[in-house]
PDB file of C-alpha atoms in Angstrom:
ATOM      1  CA  SER S   1      76.715   4.201  83.566  1.00  0.00           C
ATOM      2  CA  GLN S   2      73.259   3.298  82.404  1.00  0.00           C
ATOM      3  CA  THR S   3      72.472   0.306  80.223  1.00  0.00           C
ATOM      4  CA  ILE S   4      69.274  -1.013  78.752  1.00  0.00           C
ATOM      5  CA  HIS S   5      68.601  -4.639  77.915  1.00  0.00           C
ATOM      6  CA  GLN S   6      65.956  -6.281  75.797  1.00  0.00           C
ATOM      7  CA  TRP S   7      65.195  -9.936  75.297  1.00  0.00           C
ATOM      8  CA  PRO S   8      64.785 -11.978  73.382  1.00  0.00           C
ATOM      9  CA  ALA S   9      66.768 -10.550  70.478  1.00  0.00           C
ATOM     10  CA  THR S  10      64.704 -12.424  67.908  1.00  0.00           C
ATOM     11  CA  LEU S  11      61.428 -14.279  68.123  1.00  0.00           C
ATOM     12  CA  VAL S  12      59.314 -16.240  65.677  1.00  0.00           C
ATOM     13  CA  GLN S  13      55.791 -16.912  66.861  1.00  0.00           C
ATOM     14  CA  PRO S  14      52.658 -18.345  65.205  1.00  0.00           C
ATOM     15  CA  VAL S  15      49.506 -16.308  64.821  1.00  0.00           C
ATOM     16  CA  GLY S  16      47.314 -16.577  67.902  1.00  0.00           C
ATOM     17  CA  SER S  17      50.145 -17.314  70.315  1.00  0.00           C
ATOM     18  CA  PRO S  18      50.956 -15.103  73.325  1.00  0.00           C
ATOM     19  CA  LEU S  19      53.845 -12.672  73.517  1.00  0.00           C
ATOM     20  CA  SER S  20      56.064 -11.336  76.249  1.00  0.00           C
ATOM     21  CA  LEU S  21      58.986  -8.999  75.564  1.00  0.00           C
ATOM     22  CA  GLU S  22      61.062  -7.713  78.422  1.00  0.00           C
ATOM     23  CA  CYS S  23      63.094  -4.554  78.882  1.00  0.00           C
ATOM     24  CA  THR S  24      65.244  -3.684  81.871  1.00  0.00           C
ATOM     25  CA  VAL S  25      67.342  -0.631  82.658  1.00  0.00           C
ATOM     26  CA  GLU S  26      70.381  -0.527  84.904  1.00  0.00           C
ATOM     27  CA  GLY S  27      72.207   2.373  86.510  1.00  0.00           C
ATOM     28  CA  THR S  28      69.316   4.774  86.959  1.00  0.00           C
ATOM     29  CA  SER S  29      66.207   5.088  89.063  1.00  0.00           C
ATOM     30  CA  ASN S  30      62.668   6.172  88.258  1.00  0.00           C
ATOM     31  CA  PRO S  31      63.241   6.374  84.512  1.00  0.00           C
ATOM     32  CA  ASN S  32      60.556   7.116  81.980  1.00  0.00           C
ATOM     33  CA  LEU S  33      60.151   4.017  79.819  1.00  0.00           C
ATOM     34  CA  TYR S  34      58.883   3.635  76.267  1.00  0.00           C
ATOM     35  CA  TRP S  35      57.946   0.897  73.809  1.00  0.00           C
ATOM     36  CA  TYR S  36      58.205   1.577  70.087  1.00  0.00           C
ATOM     37  CA  ARG S  37      57.530  -0.528  67.034  1.00  0.00           C
ATOM     38  CA  GLN S  38      59.422  -0.055  63.804  1.00  0.00           C
ATOM     39  CA  ALA S  39      57.787  -1.611  60.780  1.00  0.00           C
ATOM     40  CA  ALA S  40      59.473  -2.065  57.411  1.00  0.00           C
ATOM     41  CA  GLY S  41      62.750  -0.847  58.872  1.00  0.00           C
ATOM     42  CA  ARG S  42      61.699   2.747  58.887  1.00  0.00           C
ATOM     43  CA  GLY S  43      59.262   4.825  60.878  1.00  0.00           C
ATOM     44  CA  LEU S  44      58.947   4.614  64.643  1.00  0.00           C
ATOM     45  CA  GLN S  45      55.575   4.237  66.280  1.00  0.00           C
ATOM     46  CA  LEU S  46      55.289   4.923  70.004  1.00  0.00           C
ATOM     47  CA  LEU S  47      53.158   2.175  71.537  1.00  0.00           C
ATOM     48  CA  PHE S  48      53.301   2.766  75.299  1.00  0.00           C
ATOM     49  CA  TYR S  49      55.093   4.917  77.808  1.00  0.00           C
ATOM     50  CA  SER S  50      55.385   4.852  81.567  1.00  0.00           C
ATOM     51  CA  VAL S  51      56.434   7.504  84.072  1.00  0.00           C
ATOM     52  CA  GLY S  52      56.368   5.163  87.080  1.00  0.00           C
ATOM     53  CA  ILE S  53      55.542   1.724  88.449  1.00  0.00           C
ATOM     54  CA  GLY S  54      52.080   0.648  87.377  1.00  0.00           C
ATOM     55  CA  GLN S  55      51.572   3.802  85.306  1.00  0.00           C
ATOM     56  CA  ILE S  56      51.064   2.947  81.640  1.00  0.00           C
ATOM     57  CA  SER S  57      49.844   5.205  78.859  1.00  0.00           C
ATOM     58  CA  SER S  58      48.809   3.747  75.533  1.00  0.00           C
ATOM     59  CA  GLU S  59      49.383   5.695  72.372  1.00  0.00           C
ATOM     60  CA  VAL S  60      47.651   3.438  69.883  1.00  0.00           C
ATOM     61  CA  PRO S  61      44.783   1.058  70.691  1.00  0.00           C
ATOM     62  CA  GLN S  62      45.753  -2.367  69.448  1.00  0.00           C
ATOM     63  CA  ASN S  63      46.449  -5.966  70.209  1.00  0.00           C
ATOM     64  CA  LEU S  64      49.234  -5.222  72.680  1.00  0.00           C
ATOM     65  CA  SER S  65      49.510  -4.270  76.332  1.00  0.00           C
ATOM     66  CA  ALA S  66      52.327  -3.122  78.584  1.00  0.00           C
ATOM     67  CA  SER S  67      53.127  -3.427  82.245  1.00  0.00           C
ATOM     68  CA  ARG S  68      55.728  -2.021  84.605  1.00  0.00           C
ATOM     69  CA  PRO S  69      55.932  -4.320  87.612  1.00  0.00           C
ATOM     70  CA  GLN S  70      59.203  -2.837  88.880  1.00  0.00           C
ATOM     71  CA  ASP S  71      60.868   0.552  88.602  1.00  0.00           C
ATOM     72  CA  ARG S  72      63.305  -0.504  85.883  1.00  0.00           C
ATOM     73  CA  GLN S  73      61.333  -3.250  84.165  1.00  0.00           C
ATOM     74  CA  PHE S  74      58.947  -2.770  81.268  1.00  0.00           C
ATOM     75  CA  ILE S  75      57.077  -5.630  79.629  1.00  0.00           C
ATOM     76  CA  LEU S  76      55.207  -5.733  76.344  1.00  0.00           C
ATOM     77  CA  SER S  77      52.582  -8.442  76.012  1.00  0.00           C
ATOM     78  CA  SER S  78      49.902  -9.847  73.812  1.00  0.00           C
ATOM     79  CA  LYS S  79      47.382 -12.600  74.435  1.00  0.00           C
ATOM     80  CA  LYS S  80      46.999 -13.485  70.754  1.00  0.00           C
ATOM     81  CA  LEU S  81      49.443 -12.325  68.114  1.00  0.00           C
ATOM     82  CA  LEU S  82      48.350 -11.093  64.705  1.00  0.00           C
ATOM     83  CA  LEU S  83      50.387 -11.131  61.515  1.00  0.00           C
ATOM     84  CA  SER S  84      50.439  -7.339  61.673  1.00  0.00           C
ATOM     85  CA  ASP S  85      52.303  -7.477  64.992  1.00  0.00           C
ATOM     86  CA  SER S  86      55.499  -8.406  63.154  1.00  0.00           C
ATOM     87  CA  GLY S  87      58.192  -5.780  63.427  1.00  0.00           C
ATOM     88  CA  PHE S  88      61.200  -4.509  65.308  1.00  0.00           C
ATOM     89  CA  TYR S  89      60.332  -3.609  68.892  1.00  0.00           C
ATOM     90  CA  LEU S  90      62.440  -1.045  70.666  1.00  0.00           C
ATOM     91  CA  CYS S  91      62.466  -0.122  74.319  1.00  0.00           C
ATOM     92  CA  ALA S  92      63.853   3.226  75.459  1.00  0.00           C
ATOM     93  CA  TRP S  93      64.362   5.155  78.679  1.00  0.00           C
ATOM     94  CA  SER S  94      64.832   8.767  79.619  1.00  0.00           C
ATOM     95  CA  GLY S  95      65.571  10.549  82.855  1.00  0.00           C
ATOM     96  CA  ASP S  96      62.789  12.209  84.751  1.00  0.00           C
ATOM     97  CA  ARG S  97      64.878  15.245  85.535  1.00  0.00           C
ATOM     98  CA  GLU S  98      64.561  18.444  83.536  1.00  0.00           C
ATOM     99  CA  SER S  99      68.225  18.255  82.525  1.00  0.00           C
ATOM    100  CA  SER S 100      67.921  14.935  80.729  1.00  0.00           C
ATOM    101  CA  TYR S 101      65.589  15.034  77.745  1.00  0.00           C
ATOM    102  CA  GLU S 102      67.013  12.503  75.325  1.00  0.00           C
ATOM    103  CA  GLN S 103      65.901   8.914  75.149  1.00  0.00           C
ATOM    104  CA  TYR S 104      68.277   5.966  75.085  1.00  0.00           C
ATOM    105  CA  PHE S 105      67.329   2.867  73.180  1.00  0.00           C
ATOM    106  CA  GLY S 106      67.836  -0.824  73.735  1.00  0.00           C
ATOM    107  CA  PRO S 107      69.102  -3.212  71.053  1.00  0.00           C
ATOM    108  CA  GLY S 108      65.610  -4.229  69.973  1.00  0.00           C
ATOM    109  CA  THR S 109      63.639  -7.438  69.450  1.00  0.00           C
ATOM    110  CA  ARG S 110      62.870  -8.673  65.950  1.00  0.00           C
ATOM    111  CA  LEU S 111      59.422 -10.334  66.050  1.00  0.00           C
ATOM    112  CA  THR S 112      58.148 -12.385  63.141  1.00  0.00           C
ATOM    113  CA  VAL S 113      54.601 -13.666  63.339  1.00  0.00           C
ATOM    114  CA  THR S 114      53.963 -16.583  60.986  1.00  0.00           C
TER     115      THR S 114
ATOM    116  CA  ALA G   1      51.282  20.415  67.637  1.00  0.00           C
ATOM    117  CA  GLN G   2      54.956  19.584  67.407  1.00  0.00           C
ATOM    118  CA  SER G   3      56.246  17.889  64.284  1.00  0.00           C
ATOM    119  CA  VAL G   4      59.444  17.200  62.368  1.00  0.00           C
ATOM    120  CA  ALA G   5      60.002  16.610  58.677  1.00  0.00           C
ATOM    121  CA  GLN G   6      62.872  14.888  56.939  1.00  0.00           C
ATOM    122  CA  PRO G   7      62.313  15.749  53.288  1.00  0.00           C
ATOM    123  CA  GLU G   8      64.813  13.260  51.861  1.00  0.00           C
ATOM    124  CA  ASP G   9      64.237   9.523  52.000  1.00  0.00           C
ATOM    125  CA  GLN G  10      67.825   8.922  50.962  1.00  0.00           C
ATOM    126  CA  VAL G  11      71.025  10.929  50.674  1.00  0.00           C
ATOM    127  CA  ASN G  12      73.948   9.692  48.618  1.00  0.00           C
ATOM    128  CA  VAL G  13      77.440  11.090  49.123  1.00  0.00           C
ATOM    129  CA  ALA G  14      80.940  10.040  48.178  1.00  0.00           C
ATOM    130  CA  GLU G  15      83.409   9.171  50.898  1.00  0.00           C
ATOM    131  CA  GLY G  16      85.429  12.203  51.934  1.00  0.00           C
ATOM    132  CA  ASN G  17      82.780  14.682  50.808  1.00  0.00           C
ATOM    133  CA  PRO G  18      80.737  16.748  53.250  1.00  0.00           C
ATOM    134  CA  LEU G  19      77.283  15.481  54.083  1.00  0.00           C
ATOM    135  CA  THR G  20      74.046  17.139  55.123  1.00  0.00           C
ATOM    136  CA  VAL G  21      70.879  15.431  56.296  1.00  0.00           C
ATOM    137  CA  LYS G  22      67.971  17.833  56.468  1.00  0.00           C
ATOM    138  CA  CYS G  23      65.389  18.303  59.185  1.00  0.00           C
ATOM    139  CA  THR G  24      62.745  20.964  59.675  1.00  0.00           C
ATOM    140  CA  TYR G  25      60.514  21.327  62.676  1.00  0.00           C
ATOM    141  CA  SER G  26      57.309  22.919  63.857  1.00  0.00           C
ATOM    142  CA  VAL G  27      56.825  23.652  67.552  1.00  0.00           C
ATOM    143  CA  SER G  28      54.984  25.969  69.845  1.00  0.00           C
ATOM    144  CA  GLY G  29      57.523  27.452  72.206  1.00  0.00           C
ATOM    145  CA  ASN G  30      61.224  26.704  72.375  1.00  0.00           C
ATOM    146  CA  PRO G  31      62.306  23.632  70.415  1.00  0.00           C
ATOM    147  CA  TYR G  32      64.222  20.745  71.938  1.00  0.00           C
ATOM    148  CA  LEU G  33      65.748  18.886  68.988  1.00  0.00           C
ATOM    149  CA  PHE G  34      67.634  15.611  68.641  1.00  0.00           C
ATOM    150  CA  TRP G  35      69.438  13.454  66.095  1.00  0.00           C
ATOM    151  CA  TYR G  36      69.706   9.676  66.275  1.00  0.00           C
ATOM    152  CA  VAL G  37      71.431   7.098  64.080  1.00  0.00           C
ATOM    153  CA  GLN G  38      70.342   3.510  63.503  1.00  0.00           C
ATOM    154  CA  TYR G  39      72.508   0.795  62.014  1.00  0.00           C
ATOM    155  CA  PRO G  40      70.809  -2.303  60.527  1.00  0.00           C
ATOM    156  CA  ASN G  41      69.019  -4.437  63.090  1.00  0.00           C
ATOM    157  CA  ARG G  42      70.193  -2.236  65.945  1.00  0.00           C
ATOM    158  CA  GLY G  43      68.570   0.215  68.318  1.00  0.00           C
ATOM    159  CA  LEU G  44      68.779   3.967  67.827  1.00  0.00           C
ATOM    160  CA  GLN G  45      71.909   5.705  69.077  1.00  0.00           C
ATOM    161  CA  PHE G  46      71.768   9.263  70.372  1.00  0.00           C
ATOM    162  CA  LEU G  47      74.032  11.614  68.382  1.00  0.00           C
ATOM    163  CA  LEU G  48      73.360  15.120  69.643  1.00  0.00           C
ATOM    164  CA  LYS G  49      70.757  17.547  70.910  1.00  0.00           C
ATOM    165  CA  TYR G  50      69.902  21.215  70.893  1.00  0.00           C
ATOM    166  CA  ILE G  51      68.274  22.597  74.003  1.00  0.00           C
ATOM    167  CA  THR G  52      69.569  26.138  74.204  1.00  0.00           C
ATOM    168  CA  GLY G  53      72.778  28.084  73.602  1.00  0.00           C
ATOM    169  CA  ASP G  54      75.068  27.916  70.588  1.00  0.00           C
ATOM    170  CA  ASN G  55      73.368  27.245  67.283  1.00  0.00           C
ATOM    171  CA  LEU G  56      76.103  24.807  66.242  1.00  0.00           C
ATOM    172  CA  VAL G  57      75.918  21.639  68.285  1.00  0.00           C
ATOM    173  CA  LYS G  58      78.663  19.029  68.199  1.00  0.00           C
ATOM    174  CA  GLY G  59      77.965  15.376  68.784  1.00  0.00           C
ATOM    175  CA  SER G  60      79.319  11.867  68.474  1.00  0.00           C
ATOM    176  CA  TYR G  61      81.388  10.453  65.577  1.00  0.00           C
ATOM    177  CA  GLY G  62      82.287  13.915  64.221  1.00  0.00           C
ATOM    178  CA  PHE G  63      78.698  14.936  63.523  1.00  0.00           C
ATOM    179  CA  GLU G  64      77.331  18.386  64.179  1.00  0.00           C
ATOM    180  CA  ALA G  65      74.011  20.089  63.650  1.00  0.00           C
ATOM    181  CA  GLU G  66      73.086  23.677  63.011  1.00  0.00           C
ATOM    182  CA  PHE G  67      69.997  25.125  64.633  1.00  0.00           C
ATOM    183  CA  ASN G  68      68.387  27.840  62.518  1.00  0.00           C
ATOM    184  CA  LYS G  69      65.427  29.451  64.212  1.00  0.00           C
ATOM    185  CA  SER G  70      64.363  31.621  61.273  1.00  0.00           C
ATOM    186  CA  GLN G  71      64.280  28.651  58.914  1.00  0.00           C
ATOM    187  CA  THR G  72      63.017  26.242  61.602  1.00  0.00           C
ATOM    188  CA  SER G  73      65.709  23.787  60.602  1.00  0.00           C
ATOM    189  CA  PHE G  74      68.140  21.524  62.399  1.00  0.00           C
ATOM    190  CA  HIS G  75      70.299  19.965  59.687  1.00  0.00           C
ATOM    191  CA  LEU G  76      72.846  17.280  60.516  1.00  0.00           C
ATOM    192  CA  LYS G  77      76.291  17.756  59.021  1.00  0.00           C
ATOM    193  CA  LYS G  78      79.704  16.174  58.824  1.00  0.00           C
ATOM    194  CA  PRO G  79      82.720  17.696  57.033  1.00  0.00           C
ATOM    195  CA  SER G  80      84.021  14.418  55.604  1.00  0.00           C
ATOM    196  CA  ALA G  81      81.813  11.359  55.201  1.00  0.00           C
ATOM    197  CA  LEU G  82      82.964   7.820  55.942  1.00  0.00           C
ATOM    198  CA  VAL G  83      81.582   4.621  54.474  1.00  0.00           C
ATOM    199  CA  SER G  84      80.849   3.564  58.045  1.00  0.00           C
ATOM    200  CA  ASP G  85      78.461   6.548  58.381  1.00  0.00           C
ATOM    201  CA  SER G  86      76.020   4.727  56.119  1.00  0.00           C
ATOM    202  CA  ALA G  87      72.914   4.241  58.254  1.00  0.00           C
ATOM    203  CA  LEU G  88      69.395   5.494  58.920  1.00  0.00           C
ATOM    204  CA  TYR G  89      69.207   8.903  60.581  1.00  0.00           C
ATOM    205  CA  PHE G  90      66.277  10.234  62.579  1.00  0.00           C
ATOM    206  CA  CYS G  91      65.507  13.763  63.647  1.00  0.00           C
ATOM    207  CA  ALA G  92      63.231  14.223  66.667  1.00  0.00           C
ATOM    208  CA  VAL G  93      61.572  16.989  68.661  1.00  0.00           C
ATOM    209  CA  ARG G  94      60.456  16.864  72.274  1.00  0.00           C
ATOM    210  CA  GLU G  95      56.702  17.002  72.675  1.00  0.00           C
ATOM    211  CA  GLY G  96      55.844  20.075  74.644  1.00  0.00           C
ATOM    212  CA  TRP G  97      56.777  20.562  78.276  1.00  0.00           C
ATOM    213  CA  SER G  98      55.431  17.320  79.636  1.00  0.00           C
ATOM    214  CA  ALA G  99      57.520  15.344  82.098  1.00  0.00           C
ATOM    215  CA  THR G 100      56.889  12.306  79.953  1.00  0.00           C
ATOM    216  CA  ASN G 101      59.761  13.426  77.678  1.00  0.00           C
ATOM    217  CA  LYS G 102      57.971  12.000  74.693  1.00  0.00           C
ATOM    218  CA  LEU G 103      59.770  12.513  71.394  1.00  0.00           C
ATOM    219  CA  ILE G 104      58.245  12.939  67.965  1.00  0.00           C
ATOM    220  CA  PHE G 105      60.426  11.339  65.314  1.00  0.00           C
ATOM    221  CA  GLY G 106      60.780  12.105  61.642  1.00  0.00           C
ATOM    222  CA  THR G 107      60.412   9.383  59.055  1.00  0.00           C
ATOM    223  CA  GLY G 108      64.151   8.873  58.757  1.00  0.00           C
ATOM    224  CA  THR G 109      66.750   9.492  56.055  1.00  0.00           C
ATOM    225  CA  LEU G 110      68.920   6.715  54.723  1.00  0.00           C
ATOM    226  CA  LEU G 111      72.481   7.900  54.256  1.00  0.00           C
ATOM    227  CA  ALA G 112      74.543   5.959  51.735  1.00  0.00           C
ATOM    228  CA  VAL G 113      78.239   6.781  51.532  1.00  0.00           C
ATOM    229  CA  GLN G 114      79.964   5.378  48.461  1.00  0.00           C
ATOM    230  CA  PRO G 115      83.660   4.458  48.630  1.00  0.00           C
TER     231      PRO G 115
END
């Protein structure tokens, strides 16, 4: 079966510091991968998605970047964090086959920028 | 453009009573619709989906959803609510026919089940 991991689970970082959040998927190959941010415990904002290694699409221009160095690894980064980067970051995957449309989410990373 | 609306920020129901969480959609073409649940400080869990076929879709934890094409709705239902069903529920629609499988999520409905 497929599983998705995210780490760290929680993170407290000062303004201006760098960020690296990691997401890995097991039990599938060539998944589509997604990064979301959930602010104020409510709405989901799609930040980045990737359909393959090295292929990153950005949904919202901002202080963050994403990379996919391996097939089942997706990394969210920032060179200098802003207060507004605080939130709950969720990684998700979906199959690339036509029969698998739903996305499956990881446990999330709670980021607090101080 | 595809969109979903969840008109209720919060739904309150007594334990043992039936529950409905509403969702309406707007799509061009056939809709692919989904429901997710999120417990506090957790990721979203997939509940059920409608792709094609029967209008009544059954999912996890006793939930079901009814697809109504004429009303462009996909309401989530459960015959008898449990206190443990209290959570945030999201409706979503697949964005077009792209292989990216991007989903457009509603703003979420908080379900509170009182004992």
